[in-house]
Short mmCIF file of N, CA and C in Angstrom, two decimals:
data_model
loop_
_atom_site.label_atom_id
_atom_site.label_comp_id
_atom_site.label_asym_id
_atom_site.label_seq_id
_atom_site.Cartn_x
_atom_site.Cartn_y
_atom_site.Cartn_z
N MET A 293 28.89 58.00 97.80
CA MET A 293 29.71 59.05 98.45
C MET A 293 29.80 58.70 99.89
N ASP A 294 30.96 58.72 100.59
CA ASP A 294 31.05 58.68 101.86
C ASP A 294 30.17 59.59 102.92
N ILE A 295 29.83 58.97 103.87
CA ILE A 295 29.10 59.83 104.86
C ILE A 295 29.80 60.90 105.46
N LYS A 296 31.27 60.69 105.59
CA LYS A 296 32.10 61.91 106.36
C LYS A 296 32.11 62.97 105.06
N VAL A 297 32.34 62.47 103.81
CA VAL A 297 32.64 63.58 102.76
C VAL A 297 31.18 64.34 102.97
N SER A 298 30.04 63.65 102.76
CA SER A 298 28.73 64.35 102.81
C SER A 298 28.52 65.39 103.96
N MET A 299 29.19 64.98 105.11
CA MET A 299 29.16 65.70 106.32
C MET A 299 30.04 67.15 106.21
N TYR A 300 31.16 66.97 105.52
CA TYR A 300 32.09 67.78 105.32
C TYR A 300 31.64 68.99 104.26
N LEU A 301 30.89 68.34 103.22
CA LEU A 301 30.32 69.24 102.27
C LEU A 301 29.16 70.14 102.95
N VAL A 302 28.11 69.55 103.70
CA VAL A 302 26.93 70.20 104.34
C VAL A 302 27.63 71.30 105.28
N TYR A 303 28.70 70.79 106.06
CA TYR A 303 29.32 71.76 107.09
C TYR A 303 29.84 73.07 106.29
N LEU A 304 30.55 72.76 105.28
CA LEU A 304 31.18 73.90 104.50
C LEU A 304 30.11 74.76 103.86
N ALA A 305 29.14 74.05 103.36
CA ALA A 305 27.91 75.06 102.60
C ALA A 305 27.25 75.71 103.74
N VAL A 306 26.84 75.08 105.05
CA VAL A 306 26.20 75.91 105.99
C VAL A 306 27.16 77.05 106.67
N SER A 307 28.18 76.68 106.87
CA SER A 307 29.13 77.58 107.56
C SER A 307 29.53 78.93 106.76
N ILE A 308 29.84 78.45 105.28
CA ILE A 308 30.24 79.65 104.46
C ILE A 308 28.90 80.50 104.33
N GLY A 309 27.69 79.95 104.20
CA GLY A 309 26.35 80.52 103.97
C GLY A 309 26.11 81.63 105.24
N LEU A 310 26.30 80.93 106.23
CA LEU A 310 26.19 81.73 107.70
C LEU A 310 27.18 82.72 107.64
N THR A 311 28.43 82.45 107.55
CA THR A 311 29.32 83.55 107.33
C THR A 311 29.20 84.90 106.56
N VAL A 312 28.67 84.53 105.43
CA VAL A 312 28.36 85.59 104.25
C VAL A 312 27.06 86.30 104.66
N TRP A 313 25.97 85.63 105.20
CA TRP A 313 24.89 86.20 105.71
C TRP A 313 25.08 87.19 106.68
N VAL A 314 25.95 86.68 107.91
CA VAL A 314 26.03 87.44 109.06
C VAL A 314 26.93 88.74 108.69
N ALA A 315 27.92 88.65 107.75
CA ALA A 315 29.03 89.54 107.44
C ALA A 315 28.07 90.77 106.68
N ARG A 316 27.30 90.32 105.89
CA ARG A 316 26.50 91.53 105.06
C ARG A 316 25.34 92.09 105.86
N ALA A 317 24.87 91.31 106.76
CA ALA A 317 23.93 91.96 107.86
C ALA A 317 24.61 92.91 108.77
N LEU A 318 25.81 92.61 109.22
CA LEU A 318 26.67 93.36 110.25
C LEU A 318 27.32 94.43 109.37
N SER A 319 27.57 94.24 108.02
CA SER A 319 28.12 95.49 107.43
C SER A 319 27.14 96.51 106.97
N ARG A 320 25.74 95.92 106.73
CA ARG A 320 24.72 96.92 106.28
C ARG A 320 24.37 97.57 107.53
N ASN A 321 24.01 96.95 108.73
CA ASN A 321 23.45 97.61 109.81
C ASN A 321 24.60 98.40 110.53
N GLY A 322 25.80 97.87 110.48
CA GLY A 322 26.83 98.54 111.38
C GLY A 322 27.49 99.85 110.82
N LEU A 323 27.16 99.96 109.46
CA LEU A 323 27.71 101.27 108.82
C LEU A 323 27.15 102.43 109.65
N ILE A 324 25.73 102.37 109.89
CA ILE A 324 25.08 103.54 110.54
C ILE A 324 25.72 103.87 111.98
N PHE A 325 26.12 102.71 112.50
CA PHE A 325 26.84 102.75 114.07
C PHE A 325 28.14 103.49 113.76
N LEU A 326 28.76 102.98 112.70
CA LEU A 326 30.24 103.37 112.57
C LEU A 326 30.19 104.90 112.10
N ALA A 327 29.44 105.38 111.48
CA ALA A 327 29.31 106.65 110.88
C ALA A 327 29.01 107.64 112.09
N GLU A 328 28.31 107.12 113.11
CA GLU A 328 28.05 108.00 114.21
C GLU A 328 29.29 107.88 115.30
N VAL A 329 29.98 106.68 115.38
CA VAL A 329 31.13 106.69 116.15
C VAL A 329 32.24 107.54 115.56
N PHE A 330 32.63 107.39 114.28
CA PHE A 330 33.57 108.14 113.67
C PHE A 330 33.27 109.60 113.14
N ALA A 331 32.05 109.74 112.99
CA ALA A 331 31.54 111.16 112.68
C ALA A 331 32.10 111.39 111.34
N ASP A 332 32.58 110.72 110.31
CA ASP A 332 33.06 110.83 109.32
C ASP A 332 32.45 109.67 108.37
N THR A 333 31.87 109.94 107.31
CA THR A 333 31.24 108.83 106.43
C THR A 333 32.38 107.96 105.72
N ARG A 334 33.25 108.59 105.18
CA ARG A 334 34.34 108.07 104.47
C ARG A 334 35.45 107.08 105.44
N LEU A 335 35.59 107.67 106.58
CA LEU A 335 36.24 106.88 107.51
C LEU A 335 35.28 105.50 108.11
N ALA A 336 34.17 106.00 108.19
CA ALA A 336 33.13 104.75 108.59
C ALA A 336 33.13 103.80 107.68
N GLN A 337 33.00 104.10 106.27
CA GLN A 337 32.90 103.03 105.24
C GLN A 337 34.12 102.49 105.24
N ALA A 338 35.34 103.11 105.30
CA ALA A 338 36.71 102.31 105.35
C ALA A 338 36.83 101.14 106.35
N VAL A 339 36.49 101.65 107.70
CA VAL A 339 36.45 100.90 108.76
C VAL A 339 35.69 99.65 108.72
N ASN A 340 34.31 100.01 108.04
CA ASN A 340 33.54 98.90 107.84
C ASN A 340 33.92 97.87 106.90
N ASN A 341 34.62 98.32 105.93
CA ASN A 341 35.32 97.26 104.80
C ASN A 341 36.23 96.37 105.48
N LEU A 342 37.05 96.99 106.14
CA LEU A 342 38.16 96.42 107.01
C LEU A 342 37.51 95.31 108.05
N LEU A 343 36.69 95.83 108.73
CA LEU A 343 35.97 94.79 109.65
C LEU A 343 35.47 93.51 108.94
N VAL A 344 34.97 93.79 107.61
CA VAL A 344 34.19 92.62 107.08
C VAL A 344 35.38 91.70 106.46
N VAL A 345 36.35 92.35 105.95
CA VAL A 345 37.35 91.49 105.76
C VAL A 345 37.93 90.62 106.92
N GLY A 346 38.14 91.27 107.96
CA GLY A 346 38.85 90.60 109.07
C GLY A 346 37.88 89.63 109.68
N PHE A 347 36.70 89.86 109.39
CA PHE A 347 35.54 88.84 110.00
C PHE A 347 35.63 87.70 109.08
N TYR A 348 35.61 87.90 107.69
CA TYR A 348 35.78 86.65 106.74
C TYR A 348 36.94 85.93 107.13
N LEU A 349 38.08 86.59 107.29
CA LEU A 349 39.35 85.75 107.54
C LEU A 349 39.36 84.91 108.67
N LEU A 350 38.87 85.53 109.71
CA LEU A 350 38.92 84.88 110.99
C LEU A 350 37.88 83.73 111.06
N ASN A 351 36.66 83.99 110.57
CA ASN A 351 35.50 83.00 110.71
C ASN A 351 35.82 82.01 109.52
N LEU A 352 36.34 82.23 108.48
CA LEU A 352 36.48 81.22 107.40
C LEU A 352 37.77 80.36 107.82
N GLY A 353 38.64 80.99 108.36
CA GLY A 353 39.83 80.09 108.84
C GLY A 353 39.34 79.29 110.00
N TYR A 354 38.45 79.94 111.06
CA TYR A 354 38.04 78.80 111.95
C TYR A 354 37.26 77.81 111.25
N VAL A 355 36.46 78.03 110.38
CA VAL A 355 35.77 76.79 109.77
C VAL A 355 36.70 75.80 109.04
N THR A 356 37.65 76.36 108.38
CA THR A 356 38.70 75.20 107.73
C THR A 356 39.40 74.49 108.64
N VAL A 357 39.64 75.15 110.00
CA VAL A 357 40.62 74.39 110.95
C VAL A 357 39.60 73.40 111.49
N ALA A 358 38.53 73.79 111.80
CA ALA A 358 37.66 72.96 112.68
C ALA A 358 36.83 71.86 111.73
N MET A 359 37.15 71.71 110.60
CA MET A 359 36.52 70.81 109.69
C MET A 359 36.99 69.44 109.95
N ARG A 360 38.37 69.36 110.30
CA ARG A 360 38.80 68.04 110.59
C ARG A 360 38.17 67.16 111.46
N HIS A 361 38.12 66.15 111.21
CA HIS A 361 37.53 64.97 112.13
C HIS A 361 38.09 63.52 112.09
N SER A 362 38.92 63.20 113.15
CA SER A 362 39.84 62.26 112.75
C SER A 362 39.10 60.67 112.99
N GLU A 363 38.06 60.70 113.69
CA GLU A 363 37.32 59.47 113.83
C GLU A 363 36.35 59.19 112.86
N PRO A 364 36.44 57.80 112.41
CA PRO A 364 35.32 57.52 111.33
C PRO A 364 33.98 57.67 111.65
N VAL A 365 33.22 58.13 110.68
CA VAL A 365 31.79 58.31 110.83
C VAL A 365 30.97 57.28 110.37
N GLY A 366 30.36 56.56 111.21
CA GLY A 366 29.65 55.14 110.77
C GLY A 366 28.17 55.21 110.40
N SER A 367 27.57 56.23 110.98
CA SER A 367 26.18 56.40 110.74
C SER A 367 25.73 57.69 110.48
N THR A 368 24.50 58.04 109.85
CA THR A 368 24.07 59.33 109.56
C THR A 368 23.70 60.05 110.96
N SER A 369 23.41 59.54 112.03
CA SER A 369 23.02 60.07 113.08
C SER A 369 24.41 60.75 113.97
N THR A 370 25.43 59.92 113.70
CA THR A 370 26.82 60.08 114.06
C THR A 370 27.10 61.71 113.41
N ALA A 371 26.88 61.36 112.07
CA ALA A 371 27.43 62.58 111.14
C ALA A 371 26.53 63.93 111.45
N MET A 372 25.26 63.55 111.88
CA MET A 372 24.52 64.86 112.21
C MET A 372 24.83 65.57 113.44
N GLU A 373 25.09 64.70 114.54
CA GLU A 373 25.88 65.08 115.58
C GLU A 373 27.04 65.90 115.65
N GLU A 374 28.10 65.27 114.92
CA GLU A 374 29.13 66.19 114.62
C GLU A 374 29.00 67.40 113.76
N LEU A 375 27.99 67.21 112.83
CA LEU A 375 27.78 68.45 112.05
C LEU A 375 27.23 69.58 112.96
N SER A 376 26.18 69.25 113.90
CA SER A 376 25.76 70.17 114.65
C SER A 376 26.72 70.84 115.69
N LEU A 377 27.67 69.84 116.25
CA LEU A 377 28.66 70.56 117.14
C LEU A 377 29.71 71.50 116.43
N LYS A 378 29.97 71.12 115.25
CA LYS A 378 30.71 72.12 114.44
C LYS A 378 30.05 73.29 113.99
N ILE A 379 28.73 73.28 113.61
CA ILE A 379 28.17 74.44 113.00
C ILE A 379 27.82 75.23 114.45
N GLY A 380 27.40 74.45 115.43
CA GLY A 380 27.33 75.39 116.92
C GLY A 380 28.56 76.24 117.01
N LEU A 381 29.69 75.50 117.02
CA LEU A 381 30.92 76.27 117.32
C LEU A 381 31.13 77.45 116.33
N VAL A 382 30.76 77.34 115.24
CA VAL A 382 31.03 78.32 114.23
C VAL A 382 30.12 79.46 114.71
N LEU A 383 28.82 79.25 115.09
CA LEU A 383 27.86 80.23 115.40
C LEU A 383 28.42 80.96 116.66
N LEU A 384 28.98 80.34 117.73
CA LEU A 384 29.49 80.77 118.89
C LEU A 384 30.61 81.78 118.34
N VAL A 385 31.69 81.32 117.44
CA VAL A 385 32.63 82.26 117.19
C VAL A 385 32.13 83.59 116.28
N LEU A 386 31.08 83.34 115.66
CA LEU A 386 30.41 84.53 114.90
C LEU A 386 29.96 85.41 115.93
N GLY A 387 29.32 84.89 116.98
CA GLY A 387 28.60 85.75 118.13
C GLY A 387 29.81 86.41 118.89
N ALA A 388 30.79 85.81 119.34
CA ALA A 388 32.00 86.47 120.00
C ALA A 388 32.48 87.26 119.12
N LEU A 389 32.98 87.29 117.86
CA LEU A 389 33.54 88.34 117.05
C LEU A 389 32.77 89.45 117.10
N HIS A 390 31.31 89.14 116.96
CA HIS A 390 30.20 90.35 116.90
C HIS A 390 30.38 91.27 118.10
N PHE A 391 30.18 90.61 119.36
CA PHE A 391 30.20 91.15 120.48
C PHE A 391 31.56 91.85 120.90
N PHE A 392 32.48 91.27 120.42
CA PHE A 392 33.99 92.03 120.55
C PHE A 392 33.90 93.44 120.05
N ASN A 393 33.63 93.27 118.59
CA ASN A 393 33.67 94.33 117.99
C ASN A 393 32.65 95.58 118.18
N VAL A 394 31.49 95.18 118.85
CA VAL A 394 30.62 96.12 119.45
C VAL A 394 31.24 96.72 120.70
N TYR A 395 31.75 95.89 121.53
CA TYR A 395 32.45 96.31 122.80
C TYR A 395 33.49 97.39 122.43
N ALA A 396 34.39 97.01 121.63
CA ALA A 396 35.57 98.03 121.34
C ALA A 396 35.04 99.31 120.71
N LEU A 397 34.09 99.13 119.70
CA LEU A 397 33.59 100.48 119.04
C LEU A 397 32.77 101.34 119.89
N GLY A 398 32.06 100.53 120.99
CA GLY A 398 31.23 101.42 121.98
C GLY A 398 32.25 102.07 122.81
N ARG A 399 33.39 101.43 123.34
CA ARG A 399 34.19 102.06 124.19
C ARG A 399 35.06 103.23 123.57
N TYR A 400 35.27 103.04 122.24
CA TYR A 400 35.98 104.17 121.47
C TYR A 400 34.86 105.32 121.35
N ARG A 401 33.75 104.83 120.95
CA ARG A 401 32.70 106.05 121.05
C ARG A 401 32.51 106.93 122.23
N ARG A 402 32.56 106.28 123.36
CA ARG A 402 32.19 106.84 124.76
C ARG A 402 33.53 107.75 124.89
N SER A 403 34.67 107.25 124.69
CA SER A 403 35.89 108.11 124.95
C SER A 403 35.96 109.20 124.16
N ARG A 404 35.33 109.18 122.87
CA ARG A 404 35.47 110.17 121.81
C ARG A 404 34.50 111.31 122.43
N LEU A 405 33.30 110.95 122.92
CA LEU A 405 32.27 111.67 123.31
C LEU A 405 32.70 112.51 124.49
N ARG A 406 33.34 111.64 125.46
CA ARG A 406 33.95 112.47 126.74
C ARG A 406 34.92 113.41 126.23
N GLN A 407 35.75 113.44 125.11
CA GLN A 407 36.65 114.40 124.87
C GLN A 407 35.98 115.63 124.28
N PHE A 408 35.06 115.48 123.85
CA PHE A 408 34.24 116.70 122.84
C PHE A 408 32.97 117.16 123.83
N ALA A 409 32.99 116.71 125.26
CA ALA A 409 32.04 117.23 126.22
C ALA A 409 32.61 118.50 126.64
N THR A 410 31.37 119.44 126.73
CA THR A 410 32.06 120.94 127.09
C THR A 410 31.58 121.07 128.57
N HIS A 411 30.81 120.24 129.35
CA HIS A 411 30.34 120.40 130.47
C HIS A 411 30.60 119.29 131.47
N PRO A 412 30.75 119.55 132.84
CA PRO A 412 30.86 118.23 133.51
C PRO A 412 29.88 117.39 133.41
N PRO A 413 30.17 115.95 134.10
CA PRO A 413 29.19 115.06 133.93
C PRO A 413 28.02 115.37 134.73
N LEU A 414 28.30 115.82 135.93
CA LEU A 414 27.22 116.07 136.99
C LEU A 414 27.31 117.50 137.38
N ALA A 415 26.13 118.19 137.69
CA ALA A 415 26.16 119.55 138.02
C ALA A 415 26.56 119.35 139.53
N PRO A 416 27.23 120.54 140.03
CA PRO A 416 27.47 120.49 141.42
C PRO A 416 26.13 120.79 142.28
N VAL A 417 26.04 119.97 143.60
CA VAL A 417 25.00 119.93 144.28
C VAL A 417 25.12 121.18 144.96
N GLY A 418 26.18 121.55 145.57
CA GLY A 418 26.10 122.85 146.57
C GLY A 418 27.32 123.51 146.64
N ARG A 419 27.80 124.30 147.63
CA ARG A 419 29.13 124.87 147.64
C ARG A 419 29.30 124.62 149.09
N LEU A 420 30.91 124.38 149.33
CA LEU A 420 31.39 124.06 150.63
C LEU A 420 31.58 125.52 151.22
N PRO A 421 31.49 125.48 152.73
CA PRO A 421 31.93 126.69 153.45
C PRO A 421 33.10 127.08 153.33
N THR A 422 33.54 128.29 153.14
CA THR A 422 35.07 128.70 152.84
C THR A 422 35.80 128.63 154.39
N GLN A 423 36.92 128.13 154.33
CA GLN A 423 37.66 127.97 155.65
C GLN A 423 38.79 128.85 155.44
N HIS A 424 39.13 129.51 156.65
CA HIS A 424 40.24 130.37 156.93
C HIS A 424 41.55 129.52 157.02
N THR A 425 42.68 129.95 156.43
CA THR A 425 43.90 129.19 156.75
C THR A 425 44.34 129.32 158.13
N TYR A 426 44.24 130.41 158.80
CA TYR A 426 44.62 130.51 160.11
C TYR A 426 43.48 130.98 161.08
N PRO A 427 43.26 130.30 162.12
CA PRO A 427 42.13 130.80 162.99
C PRO A 427 42.30 132.28 163.55
N ALA A 428 41.16 132.78 163.52
CA ALA A 428 41.10 134.30 164.25
C ALA A 428 41.19 134.31 165.66
N THR A 429 42.42 134.68 166.40
CA THR A 429 42.52 134.80 167.71
C THR A 429 43.23 135.89 168.03
N GLN A 430 42.93 136.53 169.25
CA GLN A 430 43.69 137.75 169.66
C GLN A 430 44.81 137.29 170.63
N GLN A 431 45.93 138.11 170.32
CA GLN A 431 47.10 137.77 171.46
C GLN A 431 47.00 138.40 172.66
N PRO A 432 47.26 137.72 173.61
CA PRO A 432 47.22 138.44 175.20
C PRO A 432 48.30 139.58 175.00
N SER A 433 47.82 140.54 175.88
CA SER A 433 48.59 141.83 175.96
C SER A 433 50.02 141.32 176.71
N GLY A 434 50.90 142.10 176.47
CA GLY A 434 52.26 142.08 176.98
C GLY A 434 53.30 140.91 176.31
N HIS A 435 52.66 140.35 175.33
CA HIS A 435 53.54 139.46 174.47
C HIS A 435 54.08 140.38 173.33
N PRO A 436 55.12 140.13 172.95
CA PRO A 436 55.79 140.92 171.55
C PRO A 436 55.38 140.05 170.46
N GLY A 437 55.15 140.75 169.42
CA GLY A 437 54.85 140.12 168.13
C GLY A 437 53.83 140.94 167.35
N PRO A 438 53.70 140.72 166.01
CA PRO A 438 52.67 141.61 165.40
C PRO A 438 51.28 141.19 166.02
N PRO A 439 50.32 142.12 165.75
CA PRO A 439 48.90 141.94 166.21
C PRO A 439 48.26 140.89 165.32
N VAL A 440 47.35 140.16 165.91
CA VAL A 440 46.72 139.09 165.15
C VAL A 440 44.96 139.59 165.11
N ALA A 441 44.44 139.68 164.10
CA ALA A 441 43.09 140.06 164.06
C ALA A 441 42.12 139.25 164.86
N GLY A 442 41.28 139.81 165.68
CA GLY A 442 40.40 139.23 166.77
C GLY A 442 39.24 138.99 165.98
N PRO A 443 38.21 138.68 166.82
CA PRO A 443 36.74 138.55 166.24
C PRO A 443 36.19 139.76 165.72
N PRO A 444 35.23 139.69 164.59
CA PRO A 444 34.95 140.77 163.77
C PRO A 444 34.23 141.96 164.95
N GLY A 445 34.53 143.03 164.39
CA GLY A 445 34.25 144.26 165.17
C GLY A 445 35.14 144.69 166.57
N ALA A 446 36.01 143.95 166.81
CA ALA A 446 36.98 144.23 167.86
C ALA A 446 37.93 145.22 167.32
N THR A 447 38.59 146.01 168.34
CA THR A 447 39.42 146.88 167.79
C THR A 447 41.03 146.18 168.17
N PRO A 448 41.79 146.50 167.23
CA PRO A 448 43.14 145.97 167.44
C PRO A 448 43.93 146.37 168.65
N PRO A 449 44.89 145.50 169.31
CA PRO A 449 45.40 146.06 170.39
C PRO A 449 46.29 147.20 170.31
N ALA A 450 46.43 148.25 171.18
CA ALA A 450 47.55 149.40 171.12
C ALA A 450 48.70 149.09 171.39
N ARG A 451 49.66 149.84 170.64
CA ARG A 451 51.22 149.65 170.98
C ARG A 451 51.67 150.60 171.56
#
């Protein structure tokens, strides 16, 4: 068997095995998180199943596209180097998909919690002093016009 074919078979076996293992672990452990995010067990299970299917489609699609190697592989060491590069890229894609899902679901959860919050996020520290719209001044005598309130305790001007 050709070294390149052996490299492809090992790459497929490792990549598919990693994809299935990570998908099962994320599905099993993520269901608890999704149940808390959505507050509905049936909805959480449905979203979990959809995320697993999307995870398989994206990752296995990437694995098959990245399998192509146009240069000839002359030695086992070259095959191992190419294999490690390809499997490393698969692991990076798996990690990126995982972090994107956690980020998106965490944002959704925070917005949902803010909707149901009944109190402000911070308690008020103090009160601002009340300000009057018009300053309290007394009109000079001899000027026509309505009387204006003076300082507290003062008597209004006589007419």
